[in-house]
Amino acid sequence: ELEDHYFGTLKPRVKQFMKELDEELWKLGIMSKTEHNEVAPAQHELAPIYCNTNIATDHNQLIMDRMKKVAERQGLACL
């Protein structure tokens, strides 16, 4: 479908996942600036806002942990 491409809108289920994930990350002080479809089907991107390397490393670990927990709650898979 034309909506499944990089510039297409997020599907409602993915949008809900991103919304819940954003709320979880905001509580930890982690902000993201990009959320969109990827080129490959059923893949999506979240890009955190730039920060110093030592902080970014911690943020990346926390983001992956939260992504997996939110995905599990919503019946999705986060690889």
PDB file of C-alpha atoms in Angstrom:
ATOM      1  CA  GLU A   1       0.000   0.000   0.000  1.00  0.00           C
ATOM      2  CA  LEU A   2       1.088   3.571  -0.542  1.00  0.00           C
ATOM      3  CA  GLU A   3       0.701   4.344   3.165  1.00  0.00           C
ATOM      4  CA  ASP A   4       3.305   1.733   4.149  1.00  0.00           C
ATOM      5  CA  HIS A   5       6.260   3.727   2.850  1.00  0.00           C
ATOM      6  CA  TYR A   6       8.834   5.916   4.601  1.00  0.00           C
ATOM      7  CA  PHE A   7       6.747   9.095   4.420  1.00  0.00           C
ATOM      8  CA  GLY A   8       3.402   7.415   5.151  1.00  0.00           C
ATOM      9  CA  THR A   9       1.466   8.074   8.332  1.00  0.00           C
ATOM     10  CA  LEU A  10       1.965   5.784  11.309  1.00  0.00           C
ATOM     11  CA  LYS A  11      -0.685   3.116  11.709  1.00  0.00           C
ATOM     12  CA  PRO A  12      -2.919   3.610  14.785  1.00  0.00           C
ATOM     13  CA  ARG A  13      -1.374   0.680  16.667  1.00  0.00           C
ATOM     14  CA  VAL A  14       2.166   1.971  16.077  1.00  0.00           C
ATOM     15  CA  LYS A  15       1.106   5.527  16.897  1.00  0.00           C
ATOM     16  CA  GLN A  16      -0.318   4.343  20.237  1.00  0.00           C
ATOM     17  CA  PHE A  17       2.942   2.484  20.950  1.00  0.00           C
ATOM     18  CA  MET A  18       4.979   5.625  20.210  1.00  0.00           C
ATOM     19  CA  LYS A  19       2.680   7.763  22.377  1.00  0.00           C
ATOM     20  CA  GLU A  20       2.984   5.435  25.362  1.00  0.00           C
ATOM     21  CA  LEU A  21       6.737   5.108  24.815  1.00  0.00           C
ATOM     22  CA  ASP A  22       7.133   8.904  24.680  1.00  0.00           C
ATOM     23  CA  GLU A  23       5.311   9.246  27.999  1.00  0.00           C
ATOM     24  CA  GLU A  24       7.579   6.614  29.586  1.00  0.00           C
ATOM     25  CA  LEU A  25      10.710   8.280  28.213  1.00  0.00           C
ATOM     26  CA  TRP A  26       9.626  11.795  29.238  1.00  0.00           C
ATOM     27  CA  LYS A  27       9.373  10.570  32.837  1.00  0.00           C
ATOM     28  CA  LEU A  28      13.052   9.606  32.546  1.00  0.00           C
ATOM     29  CA  GLY A  29      14.013  12.940  30.968  1.00  0.00           C
ATOM     30  CA  ILE A  30      14.603  11.434  27.517  1.00  0.00           C
ATOM     31  CA  MET A  31      13.173  13.351  24.570  1.00  0.00           C
ATOM     32  CA  SER A  32      12.836  12.115  21.007  1.00  0.00           C
ATOM     33  CA  LYS A  33      12.535  14.200  17.873  1.00  0.00           C
ATOM     34  CA  THR A  34      11.820  11.670  15.148  1.00  0.00           C
ATOM     35  CA  GLU A  35       9.208   8.943  14.912  1.00  0.00           C
ATOM     36  CA  HIS A  36       8.372   7.548  11.487  1.00  0.00           C
ATOM     37  CA  ASN A  37       8.089   4.475   9.276  1.00  0.00           C
ATOM     38  CA  GLU A  38      11.279   2.914   7.981  1.00  0.00           C
ATOM     39  CA  VAL A  39      11.851   1.843   4.385  1.00  0.00           C
ATOM     40  CA  ALA A  40      11.351  -1.846   5.249  1.00  0.00           C
ATOM     41  CA  PRO A  41       7.784  -2.963   6.041  1.00  0.00           C
ATOM     42  CA  ALA A  42       6.712  -3.136   9.706  1.00  0.00           C
ATOM     43  CA  GLN A  43       9.796  -1.239  10.904  1.00  0.00           C
ATOM     44  CA  HIS A  44       9.746   2.166  12.562  1.00  0.00           C
ATOM     45  CA  GLU A  45      12.328   4.627  13.858  1.00  0.00           C
ATOM     46  CA  LEU A  46      12.647   6.677  17.010  1.00  0.00           C
ATOM     47  CA  ALA A  47      15.583   9.102  17.265  1.00  0.00           C
ATOM     48  CA  PRO A  48      16.444  10.623  20.642  1.00  0.00           C
ATOM     49  CA  ILE A  49      17.616  14.217  20.862  1.00  0.00           C
ATOM     50  CA  TYR A  50      21.405  14.554  20.724  1.00  0.00           C
ATOM     51  CA  CYS A  51      23.383  14.720  23.973  1.00  0.00           C
ATOM     52  CA  ASN A  52      26.928  13.996  25.168  1.00  0.00           C
ATOM     53  CA  THR A  53      28.217  10.482  24.508  1.00  0.00           C
ATOM     54  CA  ASN A  54      28.239   9.274  28.112  1.00  0.00           C
ATOM     55  CA  ILE A  55      24.630  10.385  28.605  1.00  0.00           C
ATOM     56  CA  ALA A  56      23.520   9.159  25.155  1.00  0.00           C
ATOM     57  CA  THR A  57      24.819   5.668  25.947  1.00  0.00           C
ATOM     58  CA  ASP A  58      22.705   5.534  29.101  1.00  0.00           C
ATOM     59  CA  HIS A  59      19.707   6.917  27.221  1.00  0.00           C
ATOM     60  CA  ASN A  60      20.047   4.269  24.502  1.00  0.00           C
ATOM     61  CA  GLN A  61      20.040   1.485  27.095  1.00  0.00           C
ATOM     62  CA  LEU A  62      16.985   2.952  28.831  1.00  0.00           C
ATOM     63  CA  ILE A  63      15.187   3.475  25.509  1.00  0.00           C
ATOM     64  CA  MET A  64      15.677  -0.159  24.465  1.00  0.00           C
ATOM     65  CA  ASP A  65      14.475  -1.367  27.866  1.00  0.00           C
ATOM     66  CA  ARG A  66      11.340   0.807  27.715  1.00  0.00           C
ATOM     67  CA  MET A  67      10.649  -0.090  24.069  1.00  0.00           C
ATOM     68  CA  LYS A  68      10.638  -3.796  24.909  1.00  0.00           C
ATOM     69  CA  LYS A  69       8.385  -3.308  27.959  1.00  0.00           C
ATOM     70  CA  VAL A  70       5.863  -1.115  26.123  1.00  0.00           C
ATOM     71  CA  ALA A  71       5.857  -3.471  23.122  1.00  0.00           C
ATOM     72  CA  GLU A  72       5.187  -6.468  25.360  1.00  0.00           C
ATOM     73  CA  ARG A  73       2.275  -4.678  27.074  1.00  0.00           C
ATOM     74  CA  GLN A  74       0.747  -3.925  23.677  1.00  0.00           C
ATOM     75  CA  GLY A  75       1.326  -7.351  22.134  1.00  0.00           C
ATOM     76  CA  LEU A  76       4.066  -6.131  19.790  1.00  0.00           C
ATOM     77  CA  ALA A  77       7.675  -7.239  19.279  1.00  0.00           C
ATOM     78  CA  CYS A  78      10.687  -4.979  19.639  1.00  0.00           C
ATOM     79  CA  LEU A  79      13.869  -6.377  18.146  1.00  0.00           C
TER      80      LEU A  79
END
